[in-house]
Coordinates of C-alpha atoms in Angstrom, one line a residue:
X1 CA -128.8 111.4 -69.2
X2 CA -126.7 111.7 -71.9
X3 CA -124.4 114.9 -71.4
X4 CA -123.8 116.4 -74.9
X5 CA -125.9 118.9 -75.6
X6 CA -127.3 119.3 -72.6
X7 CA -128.3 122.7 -71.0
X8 CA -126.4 122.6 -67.2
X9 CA -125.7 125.4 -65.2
X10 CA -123.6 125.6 -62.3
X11 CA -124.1 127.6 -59.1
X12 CA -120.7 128.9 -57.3
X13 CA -117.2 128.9 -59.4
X14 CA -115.0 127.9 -56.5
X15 CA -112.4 125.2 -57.3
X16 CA -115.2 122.7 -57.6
X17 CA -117.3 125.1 -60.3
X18 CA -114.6 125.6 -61.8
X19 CA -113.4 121.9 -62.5
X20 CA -116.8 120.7 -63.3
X21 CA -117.2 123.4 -65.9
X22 CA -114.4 122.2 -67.6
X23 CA -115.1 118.7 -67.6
X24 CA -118.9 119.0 -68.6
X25 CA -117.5 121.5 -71.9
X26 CA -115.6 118.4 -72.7
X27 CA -118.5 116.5 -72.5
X28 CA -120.4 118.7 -74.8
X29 CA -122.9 120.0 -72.5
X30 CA -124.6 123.9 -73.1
X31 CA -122.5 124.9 -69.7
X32 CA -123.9 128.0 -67.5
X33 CA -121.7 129.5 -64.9
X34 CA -123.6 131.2 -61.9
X35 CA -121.5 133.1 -59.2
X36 CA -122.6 135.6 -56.5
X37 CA -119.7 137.5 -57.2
X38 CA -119.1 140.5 -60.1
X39 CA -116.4 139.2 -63.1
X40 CA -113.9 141.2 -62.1
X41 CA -114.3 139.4 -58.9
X42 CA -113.9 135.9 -60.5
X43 CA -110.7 133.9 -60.6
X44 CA -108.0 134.8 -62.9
X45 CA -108.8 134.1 -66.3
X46 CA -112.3 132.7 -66.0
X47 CA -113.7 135.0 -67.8
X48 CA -111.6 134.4 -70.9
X49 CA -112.3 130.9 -70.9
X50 CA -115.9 131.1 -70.3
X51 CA -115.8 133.3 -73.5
X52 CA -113.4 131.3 -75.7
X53 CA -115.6 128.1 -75.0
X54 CA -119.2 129.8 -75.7
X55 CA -119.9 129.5 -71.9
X56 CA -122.6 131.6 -70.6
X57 CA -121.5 133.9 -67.6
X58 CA -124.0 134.7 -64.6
X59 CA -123.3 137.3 -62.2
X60 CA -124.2 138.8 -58.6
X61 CA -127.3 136.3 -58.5
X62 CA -128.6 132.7 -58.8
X63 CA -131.3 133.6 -61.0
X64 CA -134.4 131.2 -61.0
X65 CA -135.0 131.6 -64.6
X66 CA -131.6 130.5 -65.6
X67 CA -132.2 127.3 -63.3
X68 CA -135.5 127.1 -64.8
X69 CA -134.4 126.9 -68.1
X70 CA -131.6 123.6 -67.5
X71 CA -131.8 120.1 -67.6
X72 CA -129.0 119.7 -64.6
X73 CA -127.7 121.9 -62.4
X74 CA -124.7 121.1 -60.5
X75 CA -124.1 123.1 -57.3
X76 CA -120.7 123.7 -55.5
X77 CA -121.1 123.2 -51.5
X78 CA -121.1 126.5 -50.5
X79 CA -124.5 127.1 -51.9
X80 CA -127.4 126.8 -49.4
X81 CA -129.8 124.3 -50.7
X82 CA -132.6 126.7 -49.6
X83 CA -131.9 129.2 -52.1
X84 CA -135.2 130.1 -54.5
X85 CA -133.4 129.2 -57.4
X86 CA -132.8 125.3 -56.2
X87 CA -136.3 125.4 -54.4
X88 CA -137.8 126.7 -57.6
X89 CA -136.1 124.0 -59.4
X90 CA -136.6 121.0 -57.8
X91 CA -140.7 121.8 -57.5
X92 CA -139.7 121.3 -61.6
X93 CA -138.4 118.2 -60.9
X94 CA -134.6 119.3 -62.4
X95 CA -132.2 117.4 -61.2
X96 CA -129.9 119.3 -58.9
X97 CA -126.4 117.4 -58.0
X98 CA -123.1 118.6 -56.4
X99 CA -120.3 118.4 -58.1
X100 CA -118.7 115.3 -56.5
X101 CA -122.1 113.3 -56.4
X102 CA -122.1 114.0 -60.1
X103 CA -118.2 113.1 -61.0
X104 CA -118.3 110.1 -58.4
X105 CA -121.5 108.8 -60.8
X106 CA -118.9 108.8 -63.5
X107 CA -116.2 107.4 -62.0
X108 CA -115.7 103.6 -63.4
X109 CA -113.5 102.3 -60.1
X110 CA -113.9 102.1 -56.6
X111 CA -114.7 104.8 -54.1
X112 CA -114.1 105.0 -50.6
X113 CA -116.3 107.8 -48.6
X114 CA -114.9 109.1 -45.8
X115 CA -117.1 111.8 -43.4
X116 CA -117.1 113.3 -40.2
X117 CA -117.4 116.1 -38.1
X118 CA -113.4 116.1 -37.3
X119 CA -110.6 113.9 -38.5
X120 CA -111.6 113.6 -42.1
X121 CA -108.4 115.0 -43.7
X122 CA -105.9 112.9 -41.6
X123 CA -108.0 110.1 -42.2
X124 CA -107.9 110.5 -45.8
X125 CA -104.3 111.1 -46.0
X126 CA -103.4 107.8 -44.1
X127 CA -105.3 105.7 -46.7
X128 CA -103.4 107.5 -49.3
X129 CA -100.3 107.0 -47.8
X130 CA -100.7 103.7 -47.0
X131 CA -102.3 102.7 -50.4
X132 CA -99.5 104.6 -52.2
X133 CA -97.1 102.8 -50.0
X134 CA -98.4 99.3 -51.4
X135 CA -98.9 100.6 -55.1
X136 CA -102.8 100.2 -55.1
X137 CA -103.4 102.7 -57.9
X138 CA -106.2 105.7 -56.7
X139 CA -106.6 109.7 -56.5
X140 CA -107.2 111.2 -53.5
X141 CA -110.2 114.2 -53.6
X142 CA -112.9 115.6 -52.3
X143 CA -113.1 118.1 -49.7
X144 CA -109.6 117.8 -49.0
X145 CA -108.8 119.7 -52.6
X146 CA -108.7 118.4 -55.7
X147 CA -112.3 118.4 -56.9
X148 CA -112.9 114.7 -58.5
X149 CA -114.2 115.9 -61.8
X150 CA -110.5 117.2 -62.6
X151 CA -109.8 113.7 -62.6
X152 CA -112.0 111.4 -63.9
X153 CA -110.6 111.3 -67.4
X154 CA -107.3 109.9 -66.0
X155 CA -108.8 107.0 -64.0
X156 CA -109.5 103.4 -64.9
X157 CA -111.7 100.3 -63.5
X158 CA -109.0 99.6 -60.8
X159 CA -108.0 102.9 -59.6
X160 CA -110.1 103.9 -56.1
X161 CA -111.1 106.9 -55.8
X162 CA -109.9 107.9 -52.2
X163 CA -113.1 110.8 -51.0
X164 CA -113.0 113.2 -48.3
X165 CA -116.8 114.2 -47.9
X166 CA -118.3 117.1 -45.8
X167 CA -122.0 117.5 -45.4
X168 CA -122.2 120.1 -47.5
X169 CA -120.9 117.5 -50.4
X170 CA -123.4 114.8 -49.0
X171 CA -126.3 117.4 -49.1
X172 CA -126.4 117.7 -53.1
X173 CA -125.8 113.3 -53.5
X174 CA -129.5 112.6 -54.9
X175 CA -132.7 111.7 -52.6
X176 CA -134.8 111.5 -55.4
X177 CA -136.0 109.6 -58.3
X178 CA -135.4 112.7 -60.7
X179 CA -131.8 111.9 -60.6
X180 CA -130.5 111.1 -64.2
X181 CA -127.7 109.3 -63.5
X182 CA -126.2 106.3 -62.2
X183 CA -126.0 106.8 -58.0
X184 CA -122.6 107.1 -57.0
X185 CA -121.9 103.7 -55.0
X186 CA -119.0 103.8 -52.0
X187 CA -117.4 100.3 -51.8
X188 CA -116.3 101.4 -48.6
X189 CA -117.8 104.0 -45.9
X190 CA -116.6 105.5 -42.5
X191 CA -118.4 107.9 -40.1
X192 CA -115.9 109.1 -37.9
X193 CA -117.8 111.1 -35.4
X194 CA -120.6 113.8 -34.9
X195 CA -120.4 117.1 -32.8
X196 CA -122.2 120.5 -33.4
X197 CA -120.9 122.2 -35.9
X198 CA -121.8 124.1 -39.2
X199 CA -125.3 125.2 -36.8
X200 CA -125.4 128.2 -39.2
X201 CA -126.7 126.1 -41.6
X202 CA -128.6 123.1 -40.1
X203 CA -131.6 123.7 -37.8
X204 CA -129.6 121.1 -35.3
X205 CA -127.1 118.9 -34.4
X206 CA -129.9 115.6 -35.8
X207 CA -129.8 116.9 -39.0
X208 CA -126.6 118.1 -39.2
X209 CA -126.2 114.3 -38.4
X210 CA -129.0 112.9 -41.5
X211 CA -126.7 115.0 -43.6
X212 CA -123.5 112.7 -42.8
X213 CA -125.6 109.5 -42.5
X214 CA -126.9 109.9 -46.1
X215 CA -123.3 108.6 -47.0
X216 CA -124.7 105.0 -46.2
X217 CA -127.4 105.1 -48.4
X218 CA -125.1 104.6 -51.2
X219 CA -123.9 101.2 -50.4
X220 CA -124.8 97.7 -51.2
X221 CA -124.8 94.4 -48.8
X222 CA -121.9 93.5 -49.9
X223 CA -119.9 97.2 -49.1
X224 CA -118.6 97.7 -45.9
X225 CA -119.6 100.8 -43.7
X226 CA -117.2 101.8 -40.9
X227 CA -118.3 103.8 -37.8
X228 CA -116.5 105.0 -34.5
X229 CA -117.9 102.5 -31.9
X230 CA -117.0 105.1 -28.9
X231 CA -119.1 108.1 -30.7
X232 CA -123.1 107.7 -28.7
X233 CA -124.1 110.6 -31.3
X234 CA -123.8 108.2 -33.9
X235 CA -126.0 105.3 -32.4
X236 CA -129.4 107.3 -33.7
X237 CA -128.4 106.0 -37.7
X238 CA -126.7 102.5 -36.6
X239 CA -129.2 100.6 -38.6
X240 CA -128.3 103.0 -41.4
X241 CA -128.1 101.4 -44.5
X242 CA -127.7 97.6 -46.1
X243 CA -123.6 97.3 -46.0
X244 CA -121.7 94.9 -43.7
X245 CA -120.7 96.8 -40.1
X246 CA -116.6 96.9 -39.0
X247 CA -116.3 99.2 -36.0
X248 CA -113.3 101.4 -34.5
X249 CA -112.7 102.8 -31.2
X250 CA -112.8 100.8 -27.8
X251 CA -114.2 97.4 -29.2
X252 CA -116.5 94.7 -27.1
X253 CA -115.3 91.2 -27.2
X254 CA -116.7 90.1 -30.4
X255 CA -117.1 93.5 -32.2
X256 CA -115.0 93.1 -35.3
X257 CA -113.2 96.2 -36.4
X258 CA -110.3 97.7 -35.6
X259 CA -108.9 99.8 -32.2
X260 CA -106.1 100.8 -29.0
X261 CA -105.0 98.4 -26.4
X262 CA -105.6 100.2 -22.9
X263 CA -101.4 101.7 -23.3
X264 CA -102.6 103.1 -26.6
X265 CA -98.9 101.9 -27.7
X266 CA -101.1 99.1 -30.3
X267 CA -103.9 99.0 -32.2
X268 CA -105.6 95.2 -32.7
X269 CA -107.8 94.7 -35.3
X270 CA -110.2 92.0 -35.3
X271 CA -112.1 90.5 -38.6
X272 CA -115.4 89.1 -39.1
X273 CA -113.5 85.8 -39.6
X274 CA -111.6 86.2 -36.3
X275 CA -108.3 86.5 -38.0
X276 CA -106.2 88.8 -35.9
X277 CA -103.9 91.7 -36.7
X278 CA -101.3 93.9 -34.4
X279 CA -100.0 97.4 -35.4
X280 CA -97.0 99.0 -33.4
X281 CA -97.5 102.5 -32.5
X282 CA -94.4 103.2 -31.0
X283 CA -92.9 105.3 -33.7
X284 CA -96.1 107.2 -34.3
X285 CA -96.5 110.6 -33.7
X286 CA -99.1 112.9 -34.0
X287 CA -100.7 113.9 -30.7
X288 CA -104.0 112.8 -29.0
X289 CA -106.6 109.6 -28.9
X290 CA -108.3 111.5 -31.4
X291 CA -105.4 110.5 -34.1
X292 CA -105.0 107.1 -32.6
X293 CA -108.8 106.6 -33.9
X294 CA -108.0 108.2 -37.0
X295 CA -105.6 105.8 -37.5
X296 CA -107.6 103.1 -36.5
X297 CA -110.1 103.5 -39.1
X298 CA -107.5 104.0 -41.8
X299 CA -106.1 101.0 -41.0
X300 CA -109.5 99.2 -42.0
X301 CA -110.3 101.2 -44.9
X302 CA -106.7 100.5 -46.1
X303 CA -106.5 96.9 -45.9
X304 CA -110.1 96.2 -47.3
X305 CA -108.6 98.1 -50.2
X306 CA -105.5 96.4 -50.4
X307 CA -103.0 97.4 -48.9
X308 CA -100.7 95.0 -47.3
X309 CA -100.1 95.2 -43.1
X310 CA -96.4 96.0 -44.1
X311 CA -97.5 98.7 -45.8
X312 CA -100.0 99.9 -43.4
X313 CA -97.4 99.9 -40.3
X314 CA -94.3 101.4 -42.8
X315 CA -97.1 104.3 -42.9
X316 CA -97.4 104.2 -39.1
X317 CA -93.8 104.9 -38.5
X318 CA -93.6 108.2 -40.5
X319 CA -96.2 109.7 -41.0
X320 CA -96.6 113.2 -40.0
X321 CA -100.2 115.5 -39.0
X322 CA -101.1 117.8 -41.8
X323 CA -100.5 121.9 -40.9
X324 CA -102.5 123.3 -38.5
X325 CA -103.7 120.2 -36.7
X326 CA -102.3 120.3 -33.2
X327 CA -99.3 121.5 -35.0
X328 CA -95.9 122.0 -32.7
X329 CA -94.4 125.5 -33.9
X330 CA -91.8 126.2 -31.7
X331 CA -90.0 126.4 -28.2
X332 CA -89.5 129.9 -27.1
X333 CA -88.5 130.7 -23.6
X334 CA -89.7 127.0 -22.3
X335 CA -93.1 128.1 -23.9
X336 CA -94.2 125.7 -26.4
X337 CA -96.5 127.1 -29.3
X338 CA -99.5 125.1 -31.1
X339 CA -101.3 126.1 -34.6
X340 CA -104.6 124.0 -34.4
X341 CA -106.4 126.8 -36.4
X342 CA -108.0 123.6 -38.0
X343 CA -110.1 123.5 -34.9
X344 CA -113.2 125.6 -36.3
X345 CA -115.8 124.2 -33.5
X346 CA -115.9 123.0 -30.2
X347 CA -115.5 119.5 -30.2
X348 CA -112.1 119.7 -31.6
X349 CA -110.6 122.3 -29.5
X350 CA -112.0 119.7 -26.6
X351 CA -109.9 116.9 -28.2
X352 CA -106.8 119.5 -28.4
X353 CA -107.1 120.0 -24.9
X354 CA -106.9 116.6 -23.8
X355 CA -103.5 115.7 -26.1
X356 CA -102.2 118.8 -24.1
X357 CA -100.2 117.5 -20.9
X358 CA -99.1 121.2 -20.1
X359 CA -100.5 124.3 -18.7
X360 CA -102.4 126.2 -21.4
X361 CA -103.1 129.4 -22.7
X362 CA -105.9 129.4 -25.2
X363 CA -106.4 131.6 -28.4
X364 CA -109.9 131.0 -29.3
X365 CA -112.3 133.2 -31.6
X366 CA -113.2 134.1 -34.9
X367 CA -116.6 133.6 -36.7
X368 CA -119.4 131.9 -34.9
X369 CA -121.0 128.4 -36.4
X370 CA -123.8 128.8 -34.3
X371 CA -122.2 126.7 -31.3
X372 CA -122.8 127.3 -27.4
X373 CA -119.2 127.7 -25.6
X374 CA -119.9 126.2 -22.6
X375 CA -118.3 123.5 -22.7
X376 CA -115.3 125.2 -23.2
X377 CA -115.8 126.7 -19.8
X378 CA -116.2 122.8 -18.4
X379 CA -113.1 121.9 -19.7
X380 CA -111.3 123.5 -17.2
X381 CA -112.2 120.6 -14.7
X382 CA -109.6 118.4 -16.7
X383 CA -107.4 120.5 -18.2
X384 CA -105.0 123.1 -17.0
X385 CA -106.0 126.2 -19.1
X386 CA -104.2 129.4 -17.3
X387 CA -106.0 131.9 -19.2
X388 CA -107.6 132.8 -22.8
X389 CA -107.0 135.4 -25.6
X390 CA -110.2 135.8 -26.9
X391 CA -110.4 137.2 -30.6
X392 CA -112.7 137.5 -34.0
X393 CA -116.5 138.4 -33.8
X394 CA -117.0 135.9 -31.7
X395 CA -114.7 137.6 -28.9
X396 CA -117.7 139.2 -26.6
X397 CA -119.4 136.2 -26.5
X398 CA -116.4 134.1 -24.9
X399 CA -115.6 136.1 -22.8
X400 CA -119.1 135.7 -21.7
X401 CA -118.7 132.2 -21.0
X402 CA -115.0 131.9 -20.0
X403 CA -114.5 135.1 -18.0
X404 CA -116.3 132.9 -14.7
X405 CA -113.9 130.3 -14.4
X406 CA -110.5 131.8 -16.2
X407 CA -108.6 135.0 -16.9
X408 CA -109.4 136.4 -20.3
X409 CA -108.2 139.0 -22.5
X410 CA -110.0 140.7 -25.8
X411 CA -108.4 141.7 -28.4
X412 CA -110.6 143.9 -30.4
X413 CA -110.3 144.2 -33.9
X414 CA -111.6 141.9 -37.2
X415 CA -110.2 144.4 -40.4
X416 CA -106.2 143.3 -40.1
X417 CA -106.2 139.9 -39.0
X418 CA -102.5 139.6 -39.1
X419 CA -102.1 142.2 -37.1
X420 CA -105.1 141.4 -34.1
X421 CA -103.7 137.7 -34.6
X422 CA -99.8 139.3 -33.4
X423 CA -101.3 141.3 -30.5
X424 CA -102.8 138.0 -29.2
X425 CA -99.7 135.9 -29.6
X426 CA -97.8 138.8 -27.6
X427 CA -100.9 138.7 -24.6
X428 CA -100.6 134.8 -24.6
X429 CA -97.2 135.2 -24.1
X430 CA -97.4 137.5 -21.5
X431 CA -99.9 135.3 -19.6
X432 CA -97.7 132.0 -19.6
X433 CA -94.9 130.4 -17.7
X434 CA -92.0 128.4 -19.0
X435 CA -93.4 125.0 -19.2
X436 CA -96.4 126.1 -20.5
X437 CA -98.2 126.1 -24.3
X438 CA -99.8 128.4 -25.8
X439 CA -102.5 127.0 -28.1
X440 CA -104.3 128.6 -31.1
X441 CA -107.5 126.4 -31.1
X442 CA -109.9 129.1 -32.3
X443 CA -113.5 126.8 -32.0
X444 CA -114.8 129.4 -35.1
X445 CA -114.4 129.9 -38.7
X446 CA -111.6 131.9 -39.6
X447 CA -114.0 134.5 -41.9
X448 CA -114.2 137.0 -39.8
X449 CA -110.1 138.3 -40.6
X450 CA -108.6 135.4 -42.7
X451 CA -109.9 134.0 -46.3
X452 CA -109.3 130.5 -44.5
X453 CA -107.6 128.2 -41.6
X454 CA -104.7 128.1 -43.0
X455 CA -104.2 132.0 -43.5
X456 CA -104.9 131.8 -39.9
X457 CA -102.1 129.8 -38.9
X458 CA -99.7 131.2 -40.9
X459 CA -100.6 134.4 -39.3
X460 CA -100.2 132.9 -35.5
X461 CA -97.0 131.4 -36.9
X462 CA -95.5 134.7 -38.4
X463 CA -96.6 136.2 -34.8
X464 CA -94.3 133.7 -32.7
X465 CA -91.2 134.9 -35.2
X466 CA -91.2 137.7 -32.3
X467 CA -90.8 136.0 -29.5
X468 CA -87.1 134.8 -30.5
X469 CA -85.3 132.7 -33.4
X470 CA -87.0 129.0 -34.2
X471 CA -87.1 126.5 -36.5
X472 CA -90.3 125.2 -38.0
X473 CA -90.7 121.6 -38.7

């Protein structure tokens, strides 16, 4: 499909609305923006360039005439699929795309997927770090922020497009012949696990799971597709797709992929040739087998792109977790403080528990994702958890589940989030002993009180300034 000219409306003027719109006026495409929100709600200055570039402006609702009337409509990932609008139009047969299955059809160079339940934005920032480190041109984008239509006009043939992709990105890449374009092809793809999450939106954790499997259906024989050897979730969709298989995690004797010696002070990657590599991981330092795998598969999507093992282990020595994963605050009082206000379901707050050595008092709470808690409530088999502050809308519920095994404490409250987030800092703190951490691992969308994770964090952050002077790293 050529673009000029064409009729296309997009649903949801978040960041990724927002950057499509502009590339597709550029393009010379008739654009439409939809959002659920009134103007004066819209980001600063939308408006005005909406109107200075004869774009139409759709408010409060997805109307099905408007998608009716396109040739393409491009969807940011917050929009249900199941809308009427979308239903409506694909019974049309109009193409309906996301906005990164619609830029990554335009891209010219390389692309490297990268999905997962947990771990995708450490993964991703490893390969860009180690490919910047060996001066591989590329972007990093995706899900991790910069949508990839703001950049395809800078990119050439060589440059790899580095992708963080959640489901809700994979949902809107094309399952049907009606799509107009070129499919979006990922020279390389990794899976890094699969645990119930985003239940608010998929009927279960299987097709939660087709969702993030779809990412292999864009691959040739020739690609490579990655997947975590340890994760039995994932064994369902291990025939998925035509690409050749590398592996990470604990590997069999003559699995070729990448993964920890049994001190976790190396990982040893193996290729399909049986030429043999050795990384050092004694200068590395986030927390937790959860990052070792991370790295693991980094590793393999680095060096299949080109960087060199020099550059790979240089990367090893310094790099450093993104905010709010498992992220060491402070000391205050032998207390030691952790943001993982990353950890929006279960699985993760489970990982965050094992890289813990210490005694633990757990913040948890927020906005459900439709996930039962009771593993939570297991947990306490393996780990030390002294007690948890339970918080959010999810607070009743628990309490529910904890309350039989551990102390708990509600804090009620969901309109001032900076201020239900202090009064659970001061309870944690109340609760542990010196030698202890207290850890902010909510298991739950931050919705409820914060406009996202990180407003979160910096909220249990600003809460430990209380508790005595400290220096954040």
């Amino acid at each position: 499909m050529e673009l000029k000219g064409k009729r296309v409306t997009i649903l949801g003027m978040g960041v990724s609305g927002r950057a499509v719109a502009g590339w597709l006026v550029s393009q010379g495409a008739q654009v439409m923006c939809s959002d659920l929100n009134p103007l004066n709600k819209w980001p600063k200055g939308l408006a005005g360039w909406c109107d200075k570039n004869s774009v139409g402006v759709e408010t409060k609702k997805h109307k099905v005439e408007t998608c009716l009337s396109s040739d393409l409509i491009v969807v940011s990932p917050g929009v249900s699929p199941d809308i009427p609008a979308l239903e409506a139009a694909r019974r049309s047969n109009i193409p309906v795309v996301g906005e990164l299955a619609l830029a990554a059809s335009f891209w010219k160079g390389p692309l490297i997927g990268i999905t997962g339940t947990n771990g995708k934005t450490t993964t991703t920032m490893l390969v860009d770090e180690m490919l910047k480190k060996a001066n591989v041109p590329h972007v990093r984008a995706g899900n991790i922020g910069t949508p990839l239509s703001a950049l395809i006009e800078e990119h050439t043939e060589e440059t790899i497009a580095v992708l963080e992709i959640s489901s809700f990105q994979l949902d809107y890449f094309p399952r049907t012949r009606y799509f107009p374009f070129t499919p979006p092809r990922f020279k390389t793809a990794a899976w890094l696990n699969l645990a119930p999450d985003h239940l608010d939106r998929y009927q279960d954790i299987k097709s939660y799971g087709e969702s993030k499997a779809a990412i292999y259906d864009f691959q040739r024989p020739e690609d490579w597709a990655i997947r975590n050897m340890d994760d039995k979730k994932l064994e369902t969709w291990k025939d998925r797709g035509r690409a050749r298989r590398l592996y990470f995690g604990m590997l069999r004797p003559g699995v070729p992929g990448a993964g920890p010696d049994t001190s976790l002070k190396k990982i040893n990657i193996m290729w399909p040739d049986n030429k043999w590599e050795e990384y050092d991981l004694e200068s590395w330092s986030p927390r937790g087998r959860h990052n070792i795998e991370n790295l693991a598969c980094a590793i393999l999507l680095s060096r299949l792109a080109g960087a060199g093992a020099g550059a790979v282990q240089s990367v090893i020595q310094s790099f450093k977790a993104a905010h709010h994963r498992l992220q060491w605050v402070v000391q205050n009082a032998g207390i030691d403080y952790y943001d993982d206000s990353k950890a929006t379901n279960v699985a993760s707050v489970l990982r965050a528990l094992e890289s813990i050595d210490q005694p633990i008092v757990l913040i948890v709470g927020g906005r459900s994702k439709g996930e039962n808690y009771a593993s939570l409530a297991e947990a306490t088999k393996k780990a030390h958890i002294r007690g948890a502050i339970v918080i959010g809308e999810e607070a009743k519920a628990f309490e529910k589940v904890l309350s039989k095994v551990m102390p708990v404490i509600q804090v009620l409250g969901t309109k001032n989030g900076k201020k239900t987030m202090r009064k659970a800092v001061e309870k944690a703190t109340s609760l542990a002993e010196p030698g202890d951490a207290i850890l902010l691992s909510p298991a739950c969308s931050s919705f409820d009180m914060f406009k996202n994770y990180e407003e979160r964090g910096m909220a249990f952050q600003e809460a430990t300034r209380e508790f005595g002077d400290w220096v954040i790293e």
